[in-house]
Short mmCIF file of C-alpha atoms and ligand atoms in Angstrom, two decimals:
data_model
loop_
_atom_site.label_atom_id
_atom_site.label_comp_id
_atom_site.label_asym_id
_atom_site.label_seq_id
_atom_site.Cartn_x
_atom_site.Cartn_y
_atom_site.Cartn_z
CA MET S 1 -6.09 85.90 113.02
CA SER S 2 -7.54 85.75 109.51
CA PRO S 3 -4.93 85.52 106.76
CA ARG S 4 -3.84 88.66 105.03
CA ARG S 5 -5.20 88.93 101.52
CA PHE S 6 -3.59 90.17 98.32
CA HIS S 7 -4.67 91.08 94.83
CA ILE S 8 -2.31 91.24 91.84
CA LEU S 9 -3.20 93.10 88.65
CA THR S 10 -1.10 92.01 85.68
CA PHE S 11 -0.37 94.03 82.53
CA GLY S 12 1.99 93.28 79.63
CA CYS S 13 3.64 90.19 78.25
CA GLN S 14 3.55 86.50 79.19
CA MET S 15 6.61 86.93 81.36
CA ASN S 16 4.64 89.28 83.57
CA VAL S 17 1.88 86.68 83.81
CA TYR S 18 4.51 84.17 84.91
CA ASP S 19 6.11 86.63 87.35
CA SER S 20 2.73 87.46 88.93
CA ASP S 21 2.11 83.76 89.36
CA ARG S 22 5.50 83.36 91.04
CA LEU S 23 4.74 86.22 93.41
CA SER S 24 1.34 84.76 94.15
CA ARG S 25 2.92 81.35 94.91
CA LEU S 26 5.45 83.00 97.23
CA LEU S 27 2.80 84.94 99.13
CA ARG S 28 0.50 81.92 99.42
CA SER S 29 3.34 79.77 100.71
CA ARG S 30 3.82 82.34 103.47
CA GLY S 31 0.21 82.27 104.60
CA TRP S 32 -1.32 84.97 102.42
CA GLU S 33 -4.57 84.38 100.59
CA GLU S 34 -5.47 85.60 97.11
CA ALA S 35 -8.53 87.89 97.00
CA ALA S 36 -10.71 88.29 93.91
CA ASP S 37 -11.42 91.92 94.76
CA PRO S 38 -8.92 94.73 95.51
CA GLU S 39 -11.46 96.12 98.02
CA GLU S 40 -10.92 93.07 100.22
CA SER S 41 -7.14 93.12 100.09
CA ALA S 42 -4.39 94.27 102.42
CA LEU S 43 -2.03 94.41 99.43
CA VAL S 44 -2.84 95.52 95.90
CA PHE S 45 0.09 94.98 93.58
CA LEU S 46 0.31 96.07 89.93
CA ASN S 47 2.74 94.13 87.76
CA THR S 48 3.23 96.42 84.81
CA CYS S 49 4.46 96.95 81.25
CA ALA S 50 6.42 99.95 79.93
CA VAL S 51 6.95 98.81 76.35
CA ARG S 52 4.78 101.52 74.80
CA GLU S 53 3.65 104.83 76.20
CA LYS S 54 0.00 103.76 76.11
CA ALA S 55 0.71 100.67 78.22
CA ALA S 56 2.51 102.76 80.84
CA ALA S 57 -0.20 105.46 80.82
CA ARG S 58 -2.86 102.79 81.48
CA VAL S 59 -0.98 101.73 84.61
CA ILE S 60 -0.66 105.28 85.94
CA ALA S 61 -4.40 105.85 85.34
CA ARG S 62 -5.23 102.65 87.25
CA LEU S 63 -3.01 103.70 90.15
CA ARG S 64 -4.82 107.04 90.38
CA GLU S 65 -8.11 105.13 90.59
CA LEU S 66 -6.74 102.93 93.35
CA ARG S 67 -5.79 105.98 95.33
CA SER S 68 -9.41 106.35 96.50
CA LEU S 69 -9.23 102.81 97.88
CA LYS S 70 -6.17 103.80 99.83
CA LYS S 71 -7.95 106.89 101.18
CA ARG S 72 -10.76 104.72 102.49
CA ASN S 73 -8.35 102.13 103.86
CA PRO S 74 -5.09 103.83 104.90
CA SER S 75 -3.48 100.52 105.95
CA LEU S 76 -3.75 99.21 102.37
CA ILE S 77 -0.34 98.52 100.85
CA LEU S 78 -0.28 99.71 97.25
CA GLY S 79 2.59 98.37 95.15
CA LEU S 80 3.85 99.26 91.70
CA GLY S 81 5.93 96.43 90.27
CA GLY S 82 7.40 95.29 86.97
CA CYS S 83 8.66 97.27 84.02
CA VAL S 84 6.95 100.63 84.73
CA ALA S 85 8.45 100.59 88.24
CA GLU S 86 11.91 99.91 86.84
CA HIS S 87 11.57 102.41 84.01
CA GLU S 88 10.20 105.25 86.15
CA GLY S 89 12.33 104.53 89.21
CA ALA S 90 12.02 106.41 92.50
CA ARG S 91 10.91 109.61 90.74
CA ILE S 92 7.43 108.08 90.36
CA LEU S 93 6.97 108.82 94.08
CA GLU S 94 6.98 112.52 93.21
CA THR S 95 3.84 112.12 91.10
CA LEU S 96 2.30 109.21 93.01
CA PRO S 97 3.44 109.78 96.62
CA PHE S 98 0.82 107.37 97.98
CA LEU S 99 2.69 104.31 96.63
CA ASP S 100 4.18 101.97 99.26
CA LEU S 101 6.26 99.77 96.97
CA VAL S 102 8.17 100.45 93.76
CA VAL S 103 9.71 97.14 92.71
CA GLY S 104 11.46 96.33 89.43
CA PRO S 105 11.03 92.90 87.78
CA ARG S 106 14.31 91.56 89.10
CA ARG S 107 13.34 92.33 92.71
CA LEU S 108 9.83 90.87 92.88
CA PRO S 109 10.85 87.84 95.00
CA GLU S 110 11.81 90.23 97.81
CA VAL S 111 8.25 91.57 98.14
CA PRO S 112 7.10 89.03 100.79
CA LEU S 113 10.14 89.86 102.95
CA ILE S 114 9.37 93.57 102.83
CA LEU S 115 5.76 92.92 103.80
CA GLU S 116 6.84 90.80 106.74
CA GLY S 117 9.34 93.40 107.90
CA ASP S 118 12.24 90.95 107.28
CA SER S 119 13.94 93.43 105.05
CA PRO S 120 15.87 96.58 105.93
CA HIS S 121 13.64 98.57 103.58
CA GLY S 122 11.01 100.77 105.18
CA PHE S 123 7.93 102.11 103.37
CA PRO S 124 7.89 103.36 100.76
CA ALA S 125 10.30 100.66 99.61
CA VAL S 126 12.08 101.24 96.31
CA LEU S 127 13.82 98.15 94.92
CA LEU S 128 15.32 98.49 91.48
CA GLY S 129 17.99 96.94 89.25
CA ASP S 130 19.70 93.66 90.09
CA PRO S 131 19.70 92.40 93.66
CA GLY S 132 23.00 93.09 95.39
CA PRO S 133 25.06 90.24 96.90
CA ALA S 134 23.35 90.68 100.30
CA GLU S 135 19.88 90.67 98.74
CA ARG S 136 20.26 87.59 96.57
CA LEU S 137 17.71 84.96 97.53
CA PRO S 138 17.93 81.18 97.13
CA GLU S 139 16.58 79.75 93.86
CA SER S 140 13.59 78.23 95.70
CA LEU S 141 12.43 81.74 96.62
CA VAL S 142 13.20 83.30 93.26
CA TYR S 143 11.42 80.51 91.36
CA PRO S 144 9.12 78.91 93.93
CA PRO S 145 8.10 75.41 92.84
CA PRO S 146 4.58 74.97 91.51
CA PRO S 147 2.21 73.54 94.12
CA ALA S 148 2.43 69.75 94.18
CA GLY S 149 -0.30 67.15 94.16
CA ARG S 150 -3.30 66.46 91.99
CA GLY S 151 -6.91 66.94 92.93
CA ILE S 152 -6.42 69.24 95.89
CA GLY S 153 -7.71 72.29 94.08
CA ARG S 154 -4.21 73.21 93.03
CA LYS S 155 -4.11 71.50 89.67
CA ALA S 156 -1.77 73.09 87.15
CA PRO S 157 -3.51 74.68 84.17
CA VAL S 158 -3.58 72.72 80.90
CA SER S 159 -0.90 75.04 79.57
CA ALA S 160 1.80 76.51 81.80
CA PHE S 161 4.63 79.01 81.34
CA VAL S 162 8.21 78.31 82.39
CA THR S 163 10.82 81.05 82.17
CA VAL S 164 14.15 79.81 80.81
CA MET S 165 16.00 83.10 80.56
CA GLU S 166 15.37 86.70 81.41
CA GLY S 167 16.71 90.00 80.25
CA CYS S 168 17.99 91.15 76.90
CA ASP S 169 21.37 92.30 75.58
CA ASN S 170 20.13 93.40 72.17
CA PHE S 171 19.25 97.02 72.84
CA CYS S 172 17.02 97.52 69.82
CA ALA S 173 16.80 101.28 69.38
CA TYR S 174 13.10 101.52 70.28
CA CYS S 175 12.98 99.15 73.24
CA VAL S 176 12.94 99.62 77.03
CA VAL S 177 13.17 95.91 77.84
CA PRO S 178 17.00 95.71 78.19
CA LYS S 179 16.70 98.51 80.73
CA THR S 180 13.74 97.11 82.66
CA ARG S 181 14.75 93.44 82.63
CA GLY S 182 18.52 93.88 82.69
CA ARG S 183 21.20 91.68 81.16
CA GLU S 184 20.52 88.18 79.86
CA ARG S 185 20.47 85.50 82.54
CA SER S 186 19.64 81.84 81.97
CA ARG S 187 18.21 79.47 84.51
CA PRO S 188 20.15 76.23 84.98
CA ARG S 189 18.82 73.48 82.75
CA GLU S 190 18.10 71.21 85.75
CA GLU S 191 15.90 73.90 87.32
CA VAL S 192 13.91 74.35 84.13
CA LEU S 193 13.46 70.59 83.77
CA LYS S 194 12.47 70.25 87.42
CA GLU S 195 9.80 72.92 87.09
CA ALA S 196 8.48 71.46 83.83
CA ARG S 197 8.37 67.99 85.41
CA ALA S 198 6.47 69.31 88.45
CA LEU S 199 3.96 70.99 86.13
CA THR S 200 3.36 67.90 84.01
CA GLU S 201 2.99 65.81 87.18
CA THR S 202 0.20 68.12 88.34
CA GLY S 203 -1.72 68.06 85.08
CA ALA S 204 -0.12 70.52 82.62
CA VAL S 205 0.18 68.98 79.15
CA GLU S 206 1.56 72.05 77.37
CA ILE S 207 4.65 73.99 78.40
CA VAL S 208 5.42 77.41 76.94
CA LEU S 209 9.02 78.41 77.49
CA LEU S 210 9.56 82.11 78.03
CA GLY S 211 12.49 84.43 77.52
CA GLN S 212 13.01 87.83 75.92
CA ASN S 213 15.46 86.14 73.60
CA VAL S 214 15.39 82.37 74.02
CA ASN S 215 18.10 81.63 71.43
CA SER S 216 20.56 83.16 73.89
CA TYR S 217 19.63 80.50 76.44
CA GLY S 218 22.72 79.09 78.14
CA ARG S 219 25.08 81.46 76.35
CA ASP S 220 25.70 83.60 79.42
CA SER S 221 26.25 80.73 81.82
CA SER S 222 29.68 80.06 83.19
CA ARG S 223 28.46 76.60 84.14
CA GLY S 224 30.66 74.99 81.54
CA ASP S 225 27.77 74.01 79.29
CA LYS S 226 29.58 72.65 76.27
CA GLU S 227 26.50 72.08 74.13
CA PRO S 228 26.78 73.72 70.71
CA ASN S 229 23.23 74.99 71.16
CA PRO S 230 22.00 74.85 74.76
CA PHE S 231 18.45 75.93 73.85
CA ALA S 232 17.96 73.22 71.21
CA SER S 233 19.36 70.73 73.67
CA LEU S 234 16.94 71.92 76.39
CA LEU S 235 14.08 71.42 73.91
CA ARG S 236 15.24 67.86 73.27
CA ASP S 237 15.27 67.12 77.02
CA LEU S 238 11.79 68.57 77.46
CA ASP S 239 10.51 66.66 74.43
CA ALA S 240 11.34 63.45 76.28
CA LEU S 241 9.33 64.46 79.36
CA SER S 242 6.61 61.97 80.09
CA GLY S 243 3.08 63.38 80.00
CA LEU S 244 4.05 66.40 77.91
CA LEU S 245 1.99 66.74 74.73
CA ARG S 246 2.99 70.17 73.54
CA LEU S 247 6.01 72.40 73.76
CA ARG S 248 6.18 76.01 72.60
CA PHE S 249 8.59 78.88 73.15
CA THR S 250 8.64 82.64 72.80
CA THR S 251 10.45 84.83 71.80
CA SER S 252 13.33 83.96 69.51
CA HIS S 253 15.37 86.55 67.63
CA PRO S 254 15.77 86.30 63.85
CA LYS S 255 19.36 87.57 63.92
CA ASN S 256 20.79 84.33 65.29
CA PHE S 257 18.26 81.66 64.48
CA PRO S 258 20.37 78.53 64.54
CA GLY S 259 20.14 75.47 62.30
CA GLU S 260 19.65 73.25 65.38
CA LEU S 261 16.43 75.10 66.13
CA ILE S 262 15.18 74.64 62.58
CA GLU S 263 16.05 70.97 62.95
CA ALA S 264 14.07 70.84 66.22
CA PHE S 265 10.92 71.79 64.29
CA ARG S 266 11.55 68.84 61.98
CA SER S 267 12.35 66.24 64.61
CA LEU S 268 10.76 66.96 68.01
CA LYS S 269 7.37 65.34 68.40
CA THR S 270 6.04 67.75 71.04
CA LEU S 271 7.31 71.00 69.49
CA CYS S 272 4.22 72.69 68.07
CA PRO S 273 4.21 73.89 64.46
CA HIS S 274 4.02 77.55 65.42
CA LEU S 275 6.71 80.19 65.71
CA HIS S 276 6.57 83.83 66.71
CA LEU S 277 9.48 85.49 64.93
CA PRO S 278 9.40 89.30 65.22
CA LEU S 279 10.18 91.00 61.91
CA GLN S 280 9.75 94.67 62.98
CA SER S 281 10.23 96.06 59.46
CA GLY S 282 10.64 94.95 55.85
CA SER S 283 13.13 97.72 55.11
CA ASP S 284 16.83 97.00 55.55
CA GLY S 285 17.52 100.68 56.27
CA ILE S 286 15.00 100.70 59.12
CA LEU S 287 16.12 97.32 60.45
CA LYS S 288 19.65 98.73 60.55
CA ALA S 289 18.53 101.90 62.33
CA MET S 290 16.66 99.72 64.81
CA GLY S 291 19.85 97.74 65.41
CA ARG S 292 18.17 94.41 64.68
CA GLY S 293 21.24 92.71 63.26
CA TYR S 294 19.58 91.13 60.19
CA GLY S 295 18.24 92.24 56.83
CA TYR S 296 14.96 91.22 55.22
CA GLN S 297 16.56 88.61 52.94
CA ARG S 298 18.09 86.81 55.90
CA TYR S 299 14.76 86.81 57.71
CA LEU S 300 13.12 85.40 54.57
CA GLU S 301 15.76 82.69 54.24
CA THR S 302 15.13 81.62 57.84
CA VAL S 303 11.40 81.46 57.15
CA ARG S 304 11.97 79.38 54.02
CA ALA S 305 14.24 76.96 55.85
CA LEU S 306 11.69 76.63 58.66
CA ARG S 307 8.85 76.04 56.23
CA SER S 308 10.81 73.40 54.39
CA ALA S 309 11.60 71.66 57.71
CA ARG S 310 7.99 71.92 58.87
CA PRO S 311 5.55 72.58 56.02
CA ASP S 312 2.59 73.07 58.38
CA LEU S 313 4.42 75.74 60.43
CA ALA S 314 2.22 78.70 61.38
CA LEU S 315 4.10 81.97 61.71
CA SER S 316 3.36 85.13 63.63
CA ALA S 317 5.41 88.29 63.98
CA ASP S 318 5.62 91.78 65.46
CA VAL S 319 5.94 94.82 63.24
CA ILE S 320 6.43 98.47 64.16
CA CYS S 321 5.01 101.25 61.96
CA GLY S 322 6.51 104.71 61.90
CA PHE S 323 9.93 104.14 63.45
CA PRO S 324 11.91 107.44 63.20
CA GLY S 325 13.05 107.97 59.62
CA GLU S 326 10.60 105.43 58.16
CA SER S 327 9.68 106.81 54.71
CA ALA S 328 6.62 105.86 52.69
CA ALA S 329 8.94 103.66 50.60
CA ASP S 330 10.28 101.91 53.72
CA PHE S 331 6.76 101.24 54.84
CA GLN S 332 5.88 99.83 51.39
CA LEU S 333 8.68 97.31 51.91
CA THR S 334 7.03 96.23 55.17
CA LEU S 335 3.70 95.80 53.36
CA GLU S 336 5.42 93.78 50.65
CA ALA S 337 7.16 91.61 53.24
CA VAL S 338 3.85 90.89 54.94
CA ARG S 339 2.30 89.96 51.57
CA GLU S 340 5.27 87.80 50.62
CA ILE S 341 5.58 85.88 53.89
CA ARG S 342 1.86 85.58 54.63
CA PHE S 343 2.00 85.39 58.42
CA ASP S 344 -0.83 83.54 60.10
CA SER S 345 -1.15 86.48 62.46
CA LEU S 346 0.60 89.77 63.05
CA PHE S 347 1.01 92.04 66.05
CA ALA S 348 1.48 95.50 64.60
CA PHE S 349 2.27 98.55 66.72
CA ARG S 350 2.64 102.26 66.19
CA TYR S 351 6.15 103.28 67.15
CA SER S 352 6.09 104.80 70.62
CA ASP S 353 8.91 107.03 71.82
CA ARG S 354 10.36 105.64 75.03
CA PRO S 355 12.54 107.87 77.21
CA GLY S 356 16.07 106.58 77.57
CA THR S 357 16.14 104.61 74.31
CA ARG S 358 18.22 105.51 71.24
CA GLY S 359 15.03 105.86 69.21
CA ALA S 360 13.88 108.73 71.42
CA GLY S 361 16.85 110.82 70.29
CA MET S 362 16.49 110.02 66.59
CA GLU S 363 15.42 112.49 63.94
CA GLY S 364 12.68 112.00 61.38
CA LYS S 365 9.84 111.31 63.77
CA VAL S 366 6.72 110.21 61.89
CA PRO S 367 3.54 112.16 62.75
CA GLU S 368 0.94 110.24 64.78
CA GLU S 369 -1.70 110.46 62.01
CA GLU S 370 0.71 108.97 59.51
CA LYS S 371 1.65 106.15 61.92
CA ALA S 372 -2.06 105.47 62.40
CA ARG S 373 -2.63 105.37 58.62
CA ARG S 374 0.25 102.94 58.15
CA LEU S 375 -0.98 100.72 60.97
CA GLU S 376 -4.45 100.69 59.45
CA ALA S 377 -3.10 99.72 56.01
CA LEU S 378 -1.02 96.93 57.53
CA LEU S 379 -3.86 95.55 59.62
CA LYS S 380 -6.21 95.58 56.62
CA ILE S 381 -3.84 93.48 54.52
CA GLN S 382 -3.10 91.14 57.41
CA ARG S 383 -6.79 90.64 58.10
CA GLU S 384 -7.28 89.45 54.54
CA ILE S 385 -4.27 87.13 54.75
CA SER S 386 -5.32 85.66 58.12
CA LEU S 387 -8.84 85.15 56.85
CA SER S 388 -7.66 83.45 53.68
CA ILE S 389 -5.25 81.14 55.59
CA ASN S 390 -7.94 80.30 58.14
CA ARG S 391 -10.57 79.65 55.45
CA GLY S 392 -8.15 77.14 53.95
CA LEU S 393 -8.57 75.14 57.16
CA VAL S 394 -12.34 74.74 56.79
CA GLY S 395 -13.14 71.09 56.18
CA ARG S 396 -9.91 69.92 57.78
CA VAL S 397 -9.56 68.08 61.07
CA LEU S 398 -7.19 69.76 63.55
CA LYS S 399 -5.83 68.41 66.82
CA VAL S 400 -7.08 70.87 69.41
CA LEU S 401 -6.07 71.09 73.05
CA PRO S 402 -9.15 72.33 74.93
CA GLU S 403 -8.08 74.73 77.68
CA GLY S 404 -11.29 76.15 79.11
CA PRO S 405 -14.92 77.07 78.57
CA GLY S 406 -15.72 78.89 75.32
CA ARG S 407 -17.82 82.02 74.96
CA GLU S 408 -21.12 80.25 74.46
CA ALA S 409 -22.61 77.89 77.01
CA GLY S 410 -21.52 74.32 76.30
CA GLN S 411 -18.57 75.45 74.19
CA LEU S 412 -14.92 74.73 74.85
CA THR S 413 -12.02 76.80 73.61
CA GLY S 414 -8.59 75.52 72.77
CA ARG S 415 -5.75 75.91 70.34
CA SER S 416 -4.44 73.90 67.43
CA GLY S 417 -0.75 73.06 67.19
CA GLY S 418 -0.46 76.09 64.90
CA ASN S 419 -1.84 78.23 67.74
CA LYS S 420 -5.23 78.89 66.12
CA ILE S 421 -8.02 79.50 68.60
CA VAL S 422 -10.75 76.91 68.01
CA ASN S 423 -14.18 76.98 69.64
CA PHE S 424 -16.44 73.92 69.58
CA PHE S 425 -19.23 72.29 71.56
CA GLY S 426 -17.87 69.57 73.81
CA ASP S 427 -17.89 68.10 77.26
CA PRO S 428 -15.59 69.65 79.92
CA SER S 429 -14.11 66.17 80.44
CA LEU S 430 -12.17 66.87 77.23
CA LEU S 431 -10.18 69.66 78.90
CA GLY S 432 -6.46 68.95 78.68
CA ARG S 433 -6.93 66.12 76.15
CA GLU S 434 -5.91 66.60 72.52
CA THR S 435 -9.09 66.21 70.51
CA ASP S 436 -9.86 65.94 66.78
CA VAL S 437 -12.00 68.87 65.69
CA LEU S 438 -13.46 69.37 62.21
CA ILE S 439 -13.21 73.04 61.25
CA THR S 440 -16.54 74.35 60.01
CA ARG S 441 -16.11 78.14 59.96
CA ALA S 442 -13.21 80.57 59.96
CA GLY S 443 -12.76 84.18 60.99
CA PRO S 444 -9.52 86.21 60.99
CA VAL S 445 -8.78 85.49 64.66
CA SER S 446 -10.54 82.24 65.50
CA LEU S 447 -12.11 79.11 64.09
CA LEU S 448 -15.32 77.27 64.79
CA GLY S 449 -15.43 73.48 64.72
CA GLU S 450 -17.20 70.35 65.78
CA LEU S 451 -16.05 67.13 67.34
CA THR S 452 -15.30 64.29 64.94
CA PRO S 453 -17.28 62.14 64.83
CA PRO S 454 -20.07 64.37 66.16
CA PRO S 455 -21.30 63.10 69.54
CA ALA S 456 -24.77 62.18 68.09
CA GLN S 457 -23.24 59.73 65.61
CA ALA S 458 -20.60 58.37 67.93
CA GLY S 459 -22.87 55.74 69.40
CA ALA S 460 -24.18 54.63 66.02
CA LEU S 461 -20.72 53.85 64.62
N1 SAH G 1 11.68 90.22 73.34
C1 SAH G 1 10.72 90.22 72.37
C2 SAH G 1 9.56 91.16 72.59
C3 SAH G 1 9.80 92.55 72.96
S1 SAH G 1 8.46 93.63 73.20
C4 SAH G 1 11.37 90.40 71.06
O1 SAH G 1 12.46 90.89 70.93
O2 SAH G 1 10.77 90.00 70.11
C5 SAH G 1 7.24 93.07 72.08
C6 SAH G 1 7.09 93.89 70.84
O3 SAH G 1 6.72 95.21 71.17
C7 SAH G 1 8.34 94.05 70.02
O4 SAH G 1 8.60 92.95 69.21
C8 SAH G 1 8.05 95.29 69.22
O5 SAH G 1 7.39 94.99 68.01
C9 SAH G 1 7.10 96.06 70.11
N2 SAH G 1 7.74 97.26 70.67
C10 SAH G 1 8.77 97.30 71.52
N3 SAH G 1 9.10 98.58 71.79
C11 SAH G 1 8.24 99.36 71.08
C12 SAH G 1 8.08 100.75 70.93
N4 SAH G 1 8.86 101.62 71.55
N5 SAH G 1 7.07 101.20 70.12
C13 SAH G 1 6.27 100.33 69.48
N6 SAH G 1 6.40 99.00 69.59
C14 SAH G 1 7.37 98.52 70.36
FE1 SF4 G 2 13.52 94.61 72.98
FE2 SF4 G 2 15.02 94.00 70.90
FE3 SF4 G 2 15.49 92.83 73.25
FE4 SF4 G 2 13.31 92.21 71.91
S1 SF4 G 2 15.42 91.84 71.22
S2 SF4 G 2 13.43 92.68 74.07
S3 SF4 G 2 12.75 94.12 70.91
S4 SF4 G 2 15.75 95.00 72.78
FE1 F3S G 3 6.26 94.95 78.82
FE2 F3S G 3 8.25 94.43 80.42
FE3 F3S G 3 7.10 92.48 79.04
S1 F3S G 3 8.04 96.22 79.17
S2 F3S G 3 6.47 93.53 77.18
S3 F3S G 3 6.16 93.68 80.63
S4 F3S G 3 9.26 92.69 79.51
#
């Protein structure tokens, strides 16, 4: 019998990318094969994002498209997974009755069991919330180990994600994540180290640690971890891992950014000089209404301390425009903050009302056109700042980790320690090897460079 084939479509944040990879590993370890085309698959699974209305609407539109596939092939199993599944719950079956699976992010590891009939759930199967005591699976099925062995077509990518904690207890007024991902849970340090070790042994040289709120790592565990800062201590352990060149993490929360973490940027050799530290607003009134737990001055102090510990630190942030009650003066404060801090890059979003959040019930909703105007103004300023920072890099030599082919034939693309995208002409044998690249041109989102010394002169030297 030919193996059953599956196709996973992934939307949303890096944690969804990681979760889809976990699900793919689980299915492959049970004899399934990944198909490049949904048309050739017995299972089409959408791993989805509910963070903004637009993201969720995109998923629903895609599902409606896939319905025709299901009509042509009635035995196709069509699954909705991830944050939209959790956020919508079983009621999504009223609008999309052709779905076979509705599976929240905390229940994804159970998907193979349902498909194999080893689960009491019939179709359509609706699995939401936390797994109950009877449904809890062993760690090896929740976080299946990365495939072992070099050179058997299963090489780890140059850069790999490892989740250290999941869930969020912050309940920012606008955000669905605490609802979709549940309460904060940390993975045991040994498990994280084991996974990172397995990845470096199979060729990964960069590890990106993931968590909705990594500074909470280890805080929820009743494992008797006596470290004053378990996350900083995890970073130190990973820094000592042989074969690891680069370590990154995302996302940390500005409200409790500890001194140990600032120190880590000064002292750890693999920790890259880049930090994503979501600001959300420059107005204390709005930050308070959002429930962020810090004011602008505190955020600024953290940034100053980080920059003094690591002068080459590149910073990025998220900002929301048009949160309920945001006045023109509040928004000016956000613009001023962006000018004052000079982020290397900024992810700016129009506030999107999410059912079930505190924000949805708040007064003072900002009209869509006004949100759009504010977003535009913010992006314009940021574009100028990014361009000016990036132009300052022209003529400098950056260490770039080439990760894959670039846009043009013969080009490679990689990132600098500061997370700048750098394209340059080079041989694919450089993939996964930190390489000196002279920056020759700069745009707001990427840089162009050339190998130093250029290959033509290399022989002559
Ligand atoms: N855990 C991370 C990321 C959460 S979602 C953190 O706390 O930083 C990523 C970003 O989406 C957020 O930082 C926020 O800027 C944005 N976001 C979340 N909910 C939103 C909403 N309802 N409308 C607009 N942007 C939102
Ligand atoms: Fe959402 Fe706030 Fe938690 Fe981030 S910290 S995931 S923005 S609730
Ligand atoms: Fe989206 Fe869920 Fe990530 S809502 S941002 S996929 S945690």
